[in-house]
Short mmCIF file of C-alpha atoms and ligand atoms in Angstrom, two decimals:
data_model
loop_
_atom_site.label_atom_id
_atom_site.label_comp_id
_atom_site.label_asym_id
_atom_site.label_seq_id
_atom_site.Cartn_x
_atom_site.Cartn_y
_atom_site.Cartn_z
CA MET A 7 86.96 115.82 137.56
CA ARG A 8 84.90 114.81 134.56
CA GLY A 9 86.82 117.10 132.19
CA TRP A 10 90.07 115.64 133.39
CA MET A 11 88.83 112.10 132.81
CA GLY A 12 87.60 113.09 129.37
CA LYS A 13 90.98 114.50 128.44
CA PHE A 14 92.71 111.42 129.77
CA ARG A 15 90.41 109.22 127.70
CA SER A 16 91.09 111.10 124.45
CA LEU A 17 94.82 110.98 125.19
CA LEU A 18 94.52 107.22 125.64
CA LEU A 19 92.53 106.91 122.41
CA PHE A 20 95.07 108.92 120.41
CA SER A 21 97.98 106.95 121.84
CA ALA A 22 96.25 103.69 120.91
CA LEU A 23 95.48 105.04 117.44
CA THR A 24 99.10 106.09 116.94
CA LEU A 25 100.28 102.60 117.83
CA PHE A 26 97.61 101.05 115.62
CA LEU A 27 98.36 103.23 112.59
CA ALA A 28 102.09 102.72 113.03
CA GLY A 29 101.42 99.08 112.12
CA CYS A 30 100.00 100.05 108.71
CA GLY A 31 103.36 100.06 106.94
CA GLN A 32 104.16 97.61 104.19
CA GLU A 33 107.66 96.44 103.70
CA ASN A 34 107.72 97.08 99.97
CA LEU A 35 106.25 100.52 100.43
CA SER A 36 108.38 101.64 103.32
CA ALA A 37 111.00 104.35 103.42
CA LEU A 38 112.14 102.78 106.70
CA LYS A 39 113.21 99.50 105.07
CA PRO A 40 115.35 100.76 102.19
CA GLU A 41 116.06 98.34 99.34
CA GLY A 42 117.76 100.89 97.14
CA TYR A 43 120.54 103.46 97.13
CA GLY A 44 118.39 106.62 97.25
CA ALA A 45 116.12 105.24 99.95
CA GLU A 46 119.13 104.32 102.07
CA LEU A 47 120.62 107.82 101.79
CA LEU A 48 117.29 109.34 102.78
CA LEU A 49 116.83 107.02 105.75
CA ASP A 50 120.31 107.99 107.01
CA LEU A 51 119.30 111.66 106.83
CA MET A 52 116.08 110.92 108.70
CA LEU A 53 118.00 109.12 111.43
CA ILE A 54 120.54 111.95 111.82
CA SER A 55 117.81 114.57 112.13
CA ILE A 56 115.80 112.46 114.56
CA ALA A 57 118.93 111.89 116.68
CA ILE A 58 119.62 115.64 116.79
CA MET A 59 116.01 116.40 117.65
CA VAL A 60 115.97 113.85 120.46
CA PHE A 61 119.26 115.23 121.80
CA VAL A 62 117.93 118.82 121.85
CA PHE A 63 114.62 117.71 123.35
CA VAL A 64 116.27 115.79 126.18
CA ILE A 65 118.67 118.63 127.09
CA VAL A 66 115.94 121.30 127.01
CA MET A 67 113.58 119.15 129.08
CA ALA A 68 116.31 118.39 131.61
CA ILE A 69 117.04 122.12 132.09
CA TYR A 70 113.31 122.85 132.23
CA PHE A 71 112.61 120.34 134.99
CA PHE A 72 115.74 121.33 136.90
CA VAL A 73 114.59 124.97 136.96
CA LEU A 74 111.03 123.93 137.79
CA VAL A 75 112.11 121.98 140.87
CA ARG A 76 115.10 124.03 141.98
CA TYR A 77 113.46 127.46 141.83
CA ARG A 78 109.87 126.75 142.86
CA GLU A 79 108.40 128.95 145.60
CA LYS A 80 109.13 127.52 149.04
CA LYS A 81 107.06 127.97 152.19
CA GLY A 82 108.18 130.99 154.19
CA GLN A 83 110.18 132.41 151.25
CA GLU A 84 107.26 133.89 149.29
CA ASP A 85 109.05 137.23 148.91
CA PHE A 86 112.45 135.75 148.05
CA VAL A 87 113.87 136.94 144.72
CA PRO A 88 116.77 134.78 143.43
CA LYS A 89 119.91 136.34 142.03
CA GLN A 90 119.22 137.94 138.63
CA THR A 91 121.80 137.20 135.93
CA GLU A 92 122.29 139.25 132.79
CA GLY A 93 124.80 139.10 129.95
CA ASN A 94 126.57 135.89 130.98
CA HIS A 95 129.29 135.54 128.40
CA THR A 96 130.04 131.85 128.89
CA LEU A 97 126.36 130.85 128.67
CA GLU A 98 125.80 132.89 125.53
CA VAL A 99 128.80 131.35 123.78
CA ILE A 100 127.60 127.86 124.75
CA TRP A 101 124.07 128.29 123.44
CA THR A 102 125.30 129.84 120.22
CA VAL A 103 128.04 127.34 119.47
CA ILE A 104 126.04 124.17 120.22
CA PRO A 105 123.27 124.93 117.66
CA ILE A 106 125.92 125.84 115.07
CA ILE A 107 127.58 122.48 115.57
CA LEU A 108 124.22 120.68 115.40
CA LEU A 109 123.28 122.50 112.18
CA LEU A 110 126.64 121.60 110.64
CA VAL A 111 126.18 117.94 111.60
CA LEU A 112 122.81 118.10 109.84
CA ALA A 113 123.83 120.27 106.87
CA VAL A 114 126.97 118.48 105.66
CA PRO A 115 125.36 115.08 104.98
CA THR A 116 122.18 116.74 103.69
CA VAL A 117 124.02 118.79 101.09
CA GLN A 118 126.15 115.77 100.18
CA ALA A 119 123.06 113.59 99.71
CA THR A 120 121.29 116.30 97.70
CA PHE A 121 124.14 116.44 95.19
CA ASP A 122 124.49 112.65 95.23
CA LEU A 123 120.81 112.14 94.41
CA ALA A 124 120.95 114.76 91.64
CA ASP A 125 124.07 113.22 90.11
CA GLN A 126 123.53 112.43 86.43
CA SER A 127 127.16 111.95 85.47
CA SER A 128 126.78 108.35 84.28
CA GLN A 129 123.54 108.87 82.34
CA ASP A 130 125.22 109.23 78.95
CA GLU A 131 127.63 106.35 79.46
CA GLU A 132 127.42 103.34 77.18
CA GLY A 133 124.86 100.77 78.27
CA VAL A 134 123.20 102.96 80.87
CA LEU A 135 119.45 102.69 80.70
CA THR A 136 117.17 105.73 80.57
CA VAL A 137 113.42 105.39 80.87
CA GLU A 138 111.06 108.20 79.94
CA VAL A 139 108.39 108.34 82.60
CA THR A 140 105.09 110.08 81.92
CA GLY A 141 102.54 110.69 84.66
CA ASN A 142 98.95 110.70 83.42
CA GLN A 143 95.61 110.94 85.20
CA TYR A 144 95.78 108.21 86.67
CA TRP A 145 98.43 105.88 85.30
CA TRP A 146 102.13 105.77 84.51
CA HIS A 147 103.81 105.28 81.18
CA PHE A 148 107.37 103.99 80.83
CA ASN A 149 109.22 104.27 77.55
CA TYR A 150 112.63 102.60 77.40
CA GLU A 151 114.85 104.97 75.42
CA GLY A 152 116.31 103.37 72.31
CA GLN A 153 114.93 99.93 73.18
CA GLU A 154 111.60 99.87 71.32
CA ILE A 155 109.95 98.90 74.58
CA ALA A 156 107.13 100.62 76.41
CA THR A 157 105.21 99.50 79.46
CA SER A 158 102.57 101.01 81.64
CA GLN A 159 102.08 100.69 85.38
CA GLU A 160 105.01 98.29 85.78
CA LEU A 161 108.58 99.47 85.45
CA TYR A 162 111.14 96.69 85.05
CA ILE A 163 114.69 97.50 86.10
CA PRO A 164 117.89 95.50 86.55
CA VAL A 165 119.13 95.07 90.13
CA GLY A 166 122.39 96.82 91.04
CA GLU A 167 122.42 99.17 88.06
CA ARG A 168 121.62 102.84 88.00
CA VAL A 169 118.56 103.40 85.83
CA TYR A 170 117.81 107.01 84.94
CA LEU A 171 114.29 108.32 84.71
CA ASP A 172 113.50 111.37 82.56
CA MET A 173 110.15 112.45 83.88
CA LYS A 174 107.28 114.56 82.66
CA ALA A 175 103.48 114.66 82.86
CA SER A 176 100.84 114.78 80.14
CA ASP A 177 98.21 116.72 82.05
CA VAL A 178 98.76 117.96 85.60
CA ILE A 179 101.62 117.65 88.09
CA HIS A 180 102.14 114.16 89.50
CA SER A 181 104.90 112.83 91.69
CA PHE A 182 106.76 109.58 91.16
CA TRP A 183 107.49 107.86 94.44
CA VAL A 184 108.89 104.40 95.19
CA PRO A 185 109.68 104.79 98.89
CA ALA A 186 111.60 101.53 99.30
CA ILE A 187 114.03 102.28 96.46
CA ALA A 188 114.34 106.05 96.11
CA GLY A 189 112.95 109.42 96.99
CA LYS A 190 110.22 111.14 95.05
CA MET A 191 110.25 113.50 92.11
CA ASP A 192 107.57 115.70 90.56
CA THR A 193 106.54 115.11 86.97
CA ASN A 194 105.56 118.39 85.32
CA PRO A 195 103.52 119.06 82.20
CA GLY A 196 105.37 120.94 79.46
CA GLU A 197 109.03 121.01 78.53
CA ASN A 198 110.45 120.73 82.01
CA ILE A 199 112.02 117.27 82.35
CA ASN A 200 113.02 116.14 85.84
CA THR A 201 115.62 113.42 86.14
CA MET A 202 116.24 110.98 88.95
CA TYR A 203 117.70 107.51 89.17
CA LEU A 204 116.73 104.18 90.69
CA GLU A 205 119.20 101.66 92.00
CA ALA A 206 117.64 98.61 93.60
CA TYR A 207 119.67 96.30 95.83
CA GLU A 208 117.49 93.23 95.68
CA GLU A 209 115.03 91.53 93.39
CA GLY A 210 111.44 92.25 94.23
CA VAL A 211 108.24 93.97 93.32
CA TYR A 212 108.25 97.40 94.93
CA TRP A 213 105.17 99.52 95.31
CA GLY A 214 104.94 103.04 94.01
CA HIS A 215 102.43 105.81 94.49
CA CYS A 216 101.68 109.15 92.99
CA ALA A 217 102.62 111.61 95.73
CA GLU A 218 101.09 114.82 94.39
CA LEU A 219 97.37 115.53 94.65
CA CYS A 220 96.32 115.32 91.00
CA GLY A 221 92.56 114.77 90.97
CA PRO A 222 89.80 112.58 92.41
CA SER A 223 91.69 109.33 91.80
CA HIS A 224 95.09 110.54 92.98
CA SER A 225 95.16 107.97 95.78
CA LEU A 226 94.56 105.20 93.22
CA MET A 227 97.46 106.13 90.97
CA ASP A 228 99.63 103.20 91.98
CA PHE A 229 102.36 101.45 90.06
CA ARG A 230 105.02 98.79 90.58
CA VAL A 231 108.75 98.65 90.11
CA VAL A 232 109.87 95.12 89.29
CA ALA A 233 113.58 94.71 89.99
CA VAL A 234 115.16 91.61 88.45
CA SER A 235 118.73 90.35 88.07
CA PRO A 236 120.67 91.80 85.09
CA ASP A 237 120.47 88.42 83.29
CA LYS A 238 116.73 88.25 83.69
CA PHE A 239 116.46 91.86 82.61
CA GLU A 240 118.25 91.07 79.33
CA GLN A 241 115.80 88.21 78.83
CA TRP A 242 112.89 90.54 79.59
CA LYS A 243 114.15 93.05 77.04
CA GLU A 244 114.44 90.37 74.40
CA ASP A 245 110.95 89.04 75.15
CA MET A 246 109.46 92.52 75.06
CA GLN A 247 111.20 93.43 71.81
CA ASN A 248 109.85 90.33 70.12
CA VAL A 249 106.19 90.77 70.96
CA ASP A 250 103.90 90.05 68.06
CA PRO A 251 100.84 92.25 68.59
CA GLU A 252 98.92 90.26 65.99
CA ALA A 253 99.59 86.86 67.58
CA GLU A 254 96.46 84.76 67.54
CA PRO A 255 95.04 83.80 70.94
CA GLU A 256 94.25 80.19 71.73
CA THR A 257 90.58 80.15 72.73
CA ALA A 258 87.62 81.15 70.57
CA SER A 259 86.47 83.65 73.17
CA ALA A 260 89.89 85.29 73.30
CA LYS A 261 89.96 85.45 69.50
CA GLU A 262 86.68 87.32 69.51
CA GLY A 263 88.06 89.43 72.30
CA GLN A 264 91.08 90.32 70.19
CA GLU A 265 88.85 91.54 67.39
CA LEU A 266 86.65 93.52 69.78
CA PHE A 267 89.79 94.99 71.34
CA ASN A 268 91.26 95.97 67.98
CA ASN A 269 88.00 97.66 66.96
CA ASN A 270 87.17 99.42 70.21
CA CYS A 271 90.31 99.91 72.26
CA MET A 272 93.31 100.12 69.93
CA SER A 273 92.74 103.81 69.18
CA CYS A 274 94.03 104.56 72.68
CA HIS A 275 95.90 101.45 73.80
CA ALA A 276 98.87 99.63 72.33
CA ILE A 277 100.40 96.19 72.55
CA GLY A 278 104.10 95.76 71.85
CA GLY A 279 106.45 98.39 70.49
CA ALA A 280 107.40 101.71 71.96
CA SER A 281 104.19 103.56 71.15
CA ALA A 282 103.18 106.08 73.77
CA GLY A 283 99.46 106.01 73.08
CA VAL A 284 96.70 107.95 74.73
CA GLY A 285 96.09 105.07 77.11
CA PRO A 286 98.32 102.49 78.80
CA ASN A 287 100.41 100.06 76.78
CA LEU A 288 99.00 96.61 77.57
CA THR A 289 101.95 94.41 76.57
CA ASN A 290 102.26 91.43 78.93
CA PHE A 291 99.00 92.48 80.60
CA GLY A 292 98.25 88.86 81.61
CA ASN A 293 101.26 88.86 83.93
CA ARG A 294 100.67 92.21 85.57
CA ASN A 295 100.53 92.31 89.33
CA LYS A 296 97.44 94.52 89.32
CA ILE A 297 94.71 95.70 86.99
CA ALA A 298 94.62 99.48 86.60
CA GLY A 299 97.31 99.63 89.28
CA ILE A 300 94.93 98.75 92.11
CA LEU A 301 92.67 95.73 91.42
CA GLU A 302 93.58 92.10 92.01
CA PRO A 303 94.24 90.48 88.61
CA SER A 304 91.01 88.49 88.19
CA LYS A 305 88.77 88.27 85.13
CA GLU A 306 85.81 89.53 87.15
CA ASN A 307 87.70 92.68 88.17
CA LEU A 308 88.89 93.24 84.61
CA VAL A 309 85.34 93.02 83.22
CA ASP A 310 84.14 95.50 85.86
CA TRP A 311 87.00 97.80 84.96
CA ILE A 312 86.38 97.65 81.20
CA VAL A 313 82.65 98.36 81.55
CA HIS A 314 82.78 100.91 84.37
CA PRO A 315 86.23 102.41 84.79
CA ASP A 316 84.63 105.62 86.08
CA GLU A 317 83.26 103.81 89.13
CA ILE A 318 86.65 102.35 90.00
CA LYS A 319 88.87 105.36 89.25
CA PRO A 320 86.65 108.46 89.22
CA GLY A 321 87.73 111.08 86.71
CA ASN A 322 89.90 108.79 84.59
CA LYS A 323 89.79 109.18 80.83
CA MET A 324 88.78 105.67 79.76
CA PRO A 325 85.18 105.94 78.58
CA ALA A 326 82.53 103.74 80.23
CA ASN A 327 80.18 101.39 78.36
CA ILE A 328 82.25 101.24 75.16
CA VAL A 329 81.37 97.54 75.13
CA ASN A 330 78.75 95.53 77.03
CA LYS A 331 79.51 93.03 79.74
CA GLU A 332 79.49 90.03 77.42
CA GLU A 333 81.94 91.69 75.04
CA ALA A 334 84.06 92.86 77.96
CA SER A 335 84.29 89.26 79.11
CA LYS A 336 85.78 88.23 75.74
CA ILE A 337 88.17 91.17 75.77
CA ALA A 338 89.18 90.13 79.28
CA ASP A 339 89.92 86.60 78.03
CA TYR A 340 92.14 88.10 75.37
CA LEU A 341 93.96 90.51 77.66
CA MET A 342 94.47 87.99 80.47
CA GLY A 343 96.12 85.73 77.90
CA LEU A 344 98.71 88.35 76.94
CA LYS A 345 101.72 86.76 78.60
CA HIS A 346 104.67 87.93 76.59
CA THR A 347 107.36 87.26 79.15
CA ASP A 348 107.45 85.36 82.39
CA VAL A 349 110.43 87.28 83.75
CA GLY A 350 109.44 88.70 87.11
CA THR A 351 106.36 86.49 87.52
CA GLU A 352 108.28 84.40 90.05
CA LEU A 353 108.30 87.55 92.14
CA ASP A 354 104.52 87.83 92.21
CA SER A 355 104.29 86.79 95.80
CA VAL A 356 106.49 89.72 96.75
CA ASN A 357 103.55 91.78 95.64
CA LYS A 358 102.32 91.20 99.16
CA PRO A 359 104.61 92.37 101.93
CA LYS A 360 107.62 90.06 101.96
CA ASN A 361 106.84 88.74 105.44
CA ASP A 362 103.56 87.26 104.24
CA GLN A 363 105.16 84.82 101.84
CU1 LIG B 407 98.93 111.59 90.02
CU2 LIG B 407 98.43 112.07 92.28
#
């Protein structure tokens, strides 16, 4: 009796846990609430396969329970052997043809979607944007081909247009994944460039994750896709192309921070331009949705990050203790003041799930 109760209790616990965890989704990180072309295609495929699975499950269970009830041993008929059937032609045709039909229903849209998602026919057309994406331990670099623009951690795209991504990695394999807009694609080190496209339906800040185990901070390798209207995107491009990396900050502390930054950090980082750099490009850093992809954008967090990046993202390549806390505070003042464009900042609140606005 006890064992039975125990089993029942763990079943109850797991059911409750399933319900609880099912609530963990975030709208801007959900493949089930598509806001882009690729994500919509993929959701359709998921729904078709789930429908087929449910159909098969229901039919098999119905036959199972029918047989269980109909042919159970009855009192007084313990020795009864029911009629044995072998080689029933009709039955065999039925259970061969039905799975073939089901597989076709699944295969046709799957193959169609596979070719659709791999379609690169418009990439070389005039005015079509290509962004070179590089996955690094543990951050993302975005270089806008032919635009003299580079960003890190935040990829700006125009709504309603197909933006192509040519993807590679600088160290190990990563995987670029923005579930609400598109599927995912591996980024490989070496010459192998993978290409996919993004096409967002609505303005918003969409969350992205690295989806390939790439080291101790893999789970912290987050990024954002900021989708803005085509007009705003043109404005953003103009703002980003006109960044003056030498521009003097307003406060004394930020000025000192700029000097400290130029002396200690510029060998890896960059501000403005299309430079790839060893470390993230920090243009427009003051308007970023997150620090290092994961921290709330506060000065306190930035100082912690500058002094001890190893404690926040274990295994990342930014050295610790390059500057002391006091110097880091000045650098933070400088970086938080880097607001080169306000396009997309009105979407900050979308950074939280949309329902929380
Ligand atoms: Cu990069 Cu996981």
